[in-house]
mmCIF file of C-alpha atoms and ligand atoms in Angstrom:
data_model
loop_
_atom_site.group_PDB
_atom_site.id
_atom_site.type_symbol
_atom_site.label_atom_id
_atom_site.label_comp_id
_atom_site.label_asym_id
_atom_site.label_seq_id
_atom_site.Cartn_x
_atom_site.Cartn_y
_atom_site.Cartn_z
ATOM 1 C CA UNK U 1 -128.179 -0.083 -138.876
ATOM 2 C CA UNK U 2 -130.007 -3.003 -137.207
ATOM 3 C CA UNK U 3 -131.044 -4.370 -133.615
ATOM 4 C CA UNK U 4 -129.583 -7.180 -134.906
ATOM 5 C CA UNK U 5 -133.053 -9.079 -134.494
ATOM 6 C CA UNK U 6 -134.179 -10.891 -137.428
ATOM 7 C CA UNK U 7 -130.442 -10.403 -139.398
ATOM 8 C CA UNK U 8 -130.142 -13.247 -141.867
ATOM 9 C CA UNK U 9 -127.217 -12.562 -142.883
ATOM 10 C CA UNK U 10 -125.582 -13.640 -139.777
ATOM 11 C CA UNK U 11 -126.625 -17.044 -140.892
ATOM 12 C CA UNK U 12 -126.460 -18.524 -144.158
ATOM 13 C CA UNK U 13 -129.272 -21.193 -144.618
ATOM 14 C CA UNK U 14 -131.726 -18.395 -143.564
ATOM 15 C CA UNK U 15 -130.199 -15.777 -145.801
ATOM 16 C CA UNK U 16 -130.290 -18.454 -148.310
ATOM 17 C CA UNK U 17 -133.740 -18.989 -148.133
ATOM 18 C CA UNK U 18 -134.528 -14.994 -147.671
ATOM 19 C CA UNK U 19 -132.436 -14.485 -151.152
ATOM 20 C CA UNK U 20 -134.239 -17.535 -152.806
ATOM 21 C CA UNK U 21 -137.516 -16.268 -152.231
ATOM 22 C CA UNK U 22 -136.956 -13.103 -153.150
ATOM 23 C CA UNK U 23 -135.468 -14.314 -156.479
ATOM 24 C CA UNK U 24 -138.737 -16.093 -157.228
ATOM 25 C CA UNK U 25 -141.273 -13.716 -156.175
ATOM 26 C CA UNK U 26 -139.514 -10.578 -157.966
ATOM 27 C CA UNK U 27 -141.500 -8.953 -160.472
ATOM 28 C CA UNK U 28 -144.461 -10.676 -159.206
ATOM 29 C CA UNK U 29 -146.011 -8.056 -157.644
ATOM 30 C CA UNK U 30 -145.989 -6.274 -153.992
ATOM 31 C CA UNK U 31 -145.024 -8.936 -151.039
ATOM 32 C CA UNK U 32 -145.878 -8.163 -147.128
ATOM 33 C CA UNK U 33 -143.644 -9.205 -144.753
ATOM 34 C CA UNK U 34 -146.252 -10.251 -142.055
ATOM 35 C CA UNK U 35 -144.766 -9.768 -138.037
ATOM 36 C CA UNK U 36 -142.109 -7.884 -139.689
ATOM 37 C CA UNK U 37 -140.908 -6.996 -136.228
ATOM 38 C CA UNK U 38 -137.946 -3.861 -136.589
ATOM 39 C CA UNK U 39 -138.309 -4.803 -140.572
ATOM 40 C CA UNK U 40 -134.366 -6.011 -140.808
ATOM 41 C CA UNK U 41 -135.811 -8.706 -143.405
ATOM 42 C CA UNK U 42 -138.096 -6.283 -145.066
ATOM 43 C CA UNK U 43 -135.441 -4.198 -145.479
ATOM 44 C CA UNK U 44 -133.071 -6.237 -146.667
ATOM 45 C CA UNK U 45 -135.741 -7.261 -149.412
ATOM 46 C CA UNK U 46 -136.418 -3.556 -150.059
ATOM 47 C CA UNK U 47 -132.252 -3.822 -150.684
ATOM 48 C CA UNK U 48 -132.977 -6.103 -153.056
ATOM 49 C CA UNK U 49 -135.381 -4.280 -155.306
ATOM 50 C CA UNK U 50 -138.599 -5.516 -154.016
ATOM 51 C CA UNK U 51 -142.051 -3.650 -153.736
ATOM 52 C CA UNK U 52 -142.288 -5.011 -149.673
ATOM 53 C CA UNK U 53 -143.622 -3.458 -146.867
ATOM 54 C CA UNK U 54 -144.019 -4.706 -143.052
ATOM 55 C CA UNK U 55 -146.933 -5.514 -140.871
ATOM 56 C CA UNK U 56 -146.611 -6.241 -136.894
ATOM 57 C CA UNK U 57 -149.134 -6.799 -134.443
ATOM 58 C CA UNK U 58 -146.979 -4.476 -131.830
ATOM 59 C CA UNK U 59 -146.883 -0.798 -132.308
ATOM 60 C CA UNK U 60 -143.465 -0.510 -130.435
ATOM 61 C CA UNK U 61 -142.012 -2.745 -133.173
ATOM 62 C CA UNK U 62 -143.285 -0.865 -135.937
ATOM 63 C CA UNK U 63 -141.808 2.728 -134.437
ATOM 64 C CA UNK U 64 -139.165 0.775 -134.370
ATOM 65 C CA UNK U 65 -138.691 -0.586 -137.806
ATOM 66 C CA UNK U 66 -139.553 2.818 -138.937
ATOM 67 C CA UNK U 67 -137.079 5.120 -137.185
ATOM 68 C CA UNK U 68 -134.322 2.221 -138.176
ATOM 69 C CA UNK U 69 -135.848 1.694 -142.260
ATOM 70 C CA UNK U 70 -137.296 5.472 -143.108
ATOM 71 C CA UNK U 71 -137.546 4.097 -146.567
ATOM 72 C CA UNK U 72 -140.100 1.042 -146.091
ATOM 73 C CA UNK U 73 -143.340 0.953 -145.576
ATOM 74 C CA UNK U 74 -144.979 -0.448 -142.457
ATOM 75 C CA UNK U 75 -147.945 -0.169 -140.377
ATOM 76 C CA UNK U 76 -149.731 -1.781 -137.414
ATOM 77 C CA UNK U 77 -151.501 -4.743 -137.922
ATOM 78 C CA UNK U 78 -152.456 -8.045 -137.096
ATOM 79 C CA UNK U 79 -151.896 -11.182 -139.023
ATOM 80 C CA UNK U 80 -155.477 -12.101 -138.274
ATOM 81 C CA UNK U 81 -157.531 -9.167 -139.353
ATOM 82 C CA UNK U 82 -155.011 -8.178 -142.518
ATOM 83 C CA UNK U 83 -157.507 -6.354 -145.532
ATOM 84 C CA UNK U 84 -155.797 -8.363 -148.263
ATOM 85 C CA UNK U 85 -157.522 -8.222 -151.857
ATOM 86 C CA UNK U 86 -157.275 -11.486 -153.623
ATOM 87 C CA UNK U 87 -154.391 -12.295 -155.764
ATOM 88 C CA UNK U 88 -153.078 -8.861 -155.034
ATOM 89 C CA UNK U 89 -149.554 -10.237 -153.544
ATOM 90 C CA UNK U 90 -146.564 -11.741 -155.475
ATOM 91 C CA UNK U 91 -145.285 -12.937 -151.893
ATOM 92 C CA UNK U 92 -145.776 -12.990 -148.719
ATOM 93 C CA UNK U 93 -143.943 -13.948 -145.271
ATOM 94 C CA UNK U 94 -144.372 -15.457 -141.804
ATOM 95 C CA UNK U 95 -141.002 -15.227 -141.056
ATOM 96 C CA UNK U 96 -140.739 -16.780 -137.321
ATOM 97 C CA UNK U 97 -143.689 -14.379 -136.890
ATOM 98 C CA UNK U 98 -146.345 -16.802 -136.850
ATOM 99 C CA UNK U 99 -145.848 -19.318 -133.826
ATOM 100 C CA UNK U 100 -147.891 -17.136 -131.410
ATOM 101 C CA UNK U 101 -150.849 -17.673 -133.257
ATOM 102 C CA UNK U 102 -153.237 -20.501 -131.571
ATOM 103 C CA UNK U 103 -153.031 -23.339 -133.327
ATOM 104 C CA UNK U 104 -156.747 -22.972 -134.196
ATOM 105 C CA UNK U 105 -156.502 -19.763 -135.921
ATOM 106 C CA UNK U 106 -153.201 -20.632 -138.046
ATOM 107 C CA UNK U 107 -154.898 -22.411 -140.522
ATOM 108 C CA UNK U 108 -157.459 -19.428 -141.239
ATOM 109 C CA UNK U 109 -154.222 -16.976 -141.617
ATOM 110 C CA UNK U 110 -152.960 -19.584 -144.083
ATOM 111 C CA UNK U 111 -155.710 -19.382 -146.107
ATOM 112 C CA UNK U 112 -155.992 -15.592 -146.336
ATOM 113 C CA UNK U 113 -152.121 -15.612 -147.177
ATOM 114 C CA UNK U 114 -153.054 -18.304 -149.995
ATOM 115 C CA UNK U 115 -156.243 -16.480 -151.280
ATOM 116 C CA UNK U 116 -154.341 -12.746 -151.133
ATOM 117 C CA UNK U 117 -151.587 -14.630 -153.445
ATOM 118 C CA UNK U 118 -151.128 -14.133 -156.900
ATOM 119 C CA UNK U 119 -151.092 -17.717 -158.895
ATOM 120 C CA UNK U 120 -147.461 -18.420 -158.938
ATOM 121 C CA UNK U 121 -146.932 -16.333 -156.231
ATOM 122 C CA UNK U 122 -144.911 -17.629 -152.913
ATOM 123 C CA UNK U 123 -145.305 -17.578 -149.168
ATOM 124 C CA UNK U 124 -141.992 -18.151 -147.117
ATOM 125 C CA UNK U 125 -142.222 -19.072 -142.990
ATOM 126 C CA UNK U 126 -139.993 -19.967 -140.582
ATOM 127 C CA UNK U 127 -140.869 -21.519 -137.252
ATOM 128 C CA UNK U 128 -139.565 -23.136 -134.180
ATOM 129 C CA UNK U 129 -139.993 -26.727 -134.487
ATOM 130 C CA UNK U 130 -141.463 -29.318 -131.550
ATOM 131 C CA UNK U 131 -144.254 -30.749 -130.345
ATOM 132 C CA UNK U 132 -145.216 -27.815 -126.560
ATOM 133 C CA UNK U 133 -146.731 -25.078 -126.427
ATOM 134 C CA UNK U 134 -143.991 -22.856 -124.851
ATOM 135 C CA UNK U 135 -145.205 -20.329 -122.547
ATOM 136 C CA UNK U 136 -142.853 -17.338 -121.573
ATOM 137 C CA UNK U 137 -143.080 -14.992 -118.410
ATOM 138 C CA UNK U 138 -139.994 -12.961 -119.264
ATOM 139 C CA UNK U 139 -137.588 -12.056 -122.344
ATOM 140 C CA UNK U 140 -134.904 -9.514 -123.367
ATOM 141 C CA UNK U 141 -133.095 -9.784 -119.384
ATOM 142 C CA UNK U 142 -136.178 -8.933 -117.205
ATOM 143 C CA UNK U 143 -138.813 -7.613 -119.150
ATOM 144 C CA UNK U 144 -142.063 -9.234 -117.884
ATOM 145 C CA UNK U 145 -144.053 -10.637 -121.172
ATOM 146 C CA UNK U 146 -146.461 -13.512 -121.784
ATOM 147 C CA UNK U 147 -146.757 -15.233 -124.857
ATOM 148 C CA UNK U 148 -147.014 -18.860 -126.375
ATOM 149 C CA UNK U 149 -144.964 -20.179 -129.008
ATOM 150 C CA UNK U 150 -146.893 -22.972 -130.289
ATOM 151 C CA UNK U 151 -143.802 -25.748 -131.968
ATOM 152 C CA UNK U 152 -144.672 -27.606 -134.564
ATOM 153 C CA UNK U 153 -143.919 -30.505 -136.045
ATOM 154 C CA UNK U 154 -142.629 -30.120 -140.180
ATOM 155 C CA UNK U 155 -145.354 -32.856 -141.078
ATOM 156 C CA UNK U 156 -148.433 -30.894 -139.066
ATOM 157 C CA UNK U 157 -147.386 -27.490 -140.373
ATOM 158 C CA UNK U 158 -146.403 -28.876 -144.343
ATOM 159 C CA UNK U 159 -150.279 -30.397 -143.995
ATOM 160 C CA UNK U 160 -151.823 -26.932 -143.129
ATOM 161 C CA UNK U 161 -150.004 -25.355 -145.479
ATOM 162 C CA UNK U 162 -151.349 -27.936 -147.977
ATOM 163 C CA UNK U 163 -154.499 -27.664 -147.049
ATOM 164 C CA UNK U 164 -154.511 -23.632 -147.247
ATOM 165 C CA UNK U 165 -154.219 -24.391 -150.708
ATOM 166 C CA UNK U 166 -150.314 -23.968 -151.501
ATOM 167 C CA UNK U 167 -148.079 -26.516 -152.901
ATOM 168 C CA UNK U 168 -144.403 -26.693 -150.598
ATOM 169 C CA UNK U 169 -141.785 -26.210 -152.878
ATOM 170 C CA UNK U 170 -139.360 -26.114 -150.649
ATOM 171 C CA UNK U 171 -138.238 -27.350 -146.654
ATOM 172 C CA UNK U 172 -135.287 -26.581 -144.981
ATOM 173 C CA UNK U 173 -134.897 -28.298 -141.558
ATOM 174 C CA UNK U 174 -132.190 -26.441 -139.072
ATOM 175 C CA UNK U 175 -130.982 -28.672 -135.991
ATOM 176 C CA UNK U 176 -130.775 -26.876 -132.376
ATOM 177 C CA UNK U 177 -127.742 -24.669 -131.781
ATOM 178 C CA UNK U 178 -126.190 -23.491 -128.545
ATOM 179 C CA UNK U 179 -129.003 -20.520 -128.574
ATOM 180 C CA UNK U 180 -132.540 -21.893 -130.171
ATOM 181 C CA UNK U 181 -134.323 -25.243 -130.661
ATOM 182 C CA UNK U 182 -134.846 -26.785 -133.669
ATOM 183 C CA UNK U 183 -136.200 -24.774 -136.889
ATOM 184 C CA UNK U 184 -138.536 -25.483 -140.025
ATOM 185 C CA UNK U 185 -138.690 -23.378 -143.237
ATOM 186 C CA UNK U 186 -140.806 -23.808 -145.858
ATOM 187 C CA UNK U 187 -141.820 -22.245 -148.964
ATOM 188 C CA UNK U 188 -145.178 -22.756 -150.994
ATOM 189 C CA UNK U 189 -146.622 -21.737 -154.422
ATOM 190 C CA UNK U 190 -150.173 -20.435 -155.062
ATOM 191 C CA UNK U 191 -150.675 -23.216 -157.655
ATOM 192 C CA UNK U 192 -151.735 -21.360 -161.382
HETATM 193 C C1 SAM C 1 -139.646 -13.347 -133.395
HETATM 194 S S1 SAM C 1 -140.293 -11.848 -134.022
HETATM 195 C C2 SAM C 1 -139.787 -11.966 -135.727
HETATM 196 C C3 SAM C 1 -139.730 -10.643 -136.398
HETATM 197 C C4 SAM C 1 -139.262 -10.670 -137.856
HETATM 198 N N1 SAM C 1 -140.125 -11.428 -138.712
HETATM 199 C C5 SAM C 1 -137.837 -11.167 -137.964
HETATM 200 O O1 SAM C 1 -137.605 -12.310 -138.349
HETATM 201 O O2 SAM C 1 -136.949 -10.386 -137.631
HETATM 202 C C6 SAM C 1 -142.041 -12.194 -134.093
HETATM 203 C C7 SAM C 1 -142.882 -10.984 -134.467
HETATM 204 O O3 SAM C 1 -144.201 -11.405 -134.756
HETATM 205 C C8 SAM C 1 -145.093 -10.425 -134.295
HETATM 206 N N2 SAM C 1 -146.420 -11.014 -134.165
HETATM 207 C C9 SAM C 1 -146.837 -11.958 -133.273
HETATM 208 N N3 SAM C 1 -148.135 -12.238 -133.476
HETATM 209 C C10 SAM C 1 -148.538 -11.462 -134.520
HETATM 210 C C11 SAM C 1 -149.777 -11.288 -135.195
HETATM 211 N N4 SAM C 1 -150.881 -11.958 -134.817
HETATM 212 N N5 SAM C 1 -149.844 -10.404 -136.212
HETATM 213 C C12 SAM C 1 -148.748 -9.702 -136.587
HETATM 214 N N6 SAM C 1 -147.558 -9.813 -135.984
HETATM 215 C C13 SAM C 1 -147.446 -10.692 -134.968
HETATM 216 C C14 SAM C 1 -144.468 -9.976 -132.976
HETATM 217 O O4 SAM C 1 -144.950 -8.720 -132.562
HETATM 218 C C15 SAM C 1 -142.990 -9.964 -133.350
HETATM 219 O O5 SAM C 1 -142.587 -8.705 -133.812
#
């Protein structure tokens, strides 16, 4: 069972990218699945044979994934202040989990992603592609929230991923549909 948030297998160029990751980073070592959310891509990885566990900044999401995935791992945490030894990971994600993050402090998570990678290991994100910062007062019918999703464009974020020290292996640009904006995934090697 699912909330259906987060299912790639409703669409195939995400699933595609899900699967091809985990192809490359299995047997690497453990991979966090960083704003996991209810952990419907952490499980499916866990499906698929992978040591992953899940890490979101919002304890309602986490007793979510939980009570829906009893047989994953997760716990509470932000993307910010994440313990990570170095070159303890075989892969980690972003997955459309890390466009909230001010634009200043992306570049420090993507360098504590790159440094808590294994050489050869892979980091996977997805994000909403654009140019505003999008601010929203409400979300799931009425439910008052505030966050910003900060867009960006491929160029910006491939550069910052460069400069975190990874090497893109892999972009996937997805053109707006009838229910999101325009999307960016990309997926980067710890060189070594
Ligand atoms: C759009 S959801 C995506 C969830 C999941 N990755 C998926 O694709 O189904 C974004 C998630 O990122 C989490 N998040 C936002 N900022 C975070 C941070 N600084 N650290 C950890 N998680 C964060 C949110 O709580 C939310 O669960």
């Amino acid at each position: 069972m699912t909330t259906g948030v987060g299912d790639i297998r409703r669409d195939p160029w995400l699933k595609a990218s899900i699967d091809a990751f985990a192809d490359t980073v299995r047997g690497l070592g453990p991979v966090l699945d960083v704003g996991c959310g209810p952990g419907t891509v952490t499980a499916y990885l866990a499906e698929r044979g992978l040591d992953v566990s899940g890490v979101d900044l919002s304890p309602r999401m986490i007793e979510n994934a939980r009570r829906l995935h009893p047989e994953c791992r997760f716990a509470v945490a932000s993307a910010t202040e994440l313990d990570l030894g170095e070159a303890s990971l075989g892969g980690v994600l972003g997955w459309w989990s890390l466009f909230n993050l001010p634009r200043d402090v992306l570049p420090q998570v993507l360098a504590l992603f790159a440094r808590a990678l294994k050489p050869g290991g892979h980091f996977i994100t997805g994000t909403h592609v654009g140019d505003e910062d999008a601010v929203r007062t409400e979300a799931y019918g009425d439910v008052p929230v505030r966050w910003t999703t900060h867009k960006w464009r491929p160029e910006q974020l491939v550069n910052l991923i460069e400069q975190a020290g990874l090497n893109p292996v892999a972009e996937l640009r997805l053109p707006p549909t009838e229910y999101s904006g325009p999307g960016l995934v990309v997926m980067a090697k710890r060189p070594g």
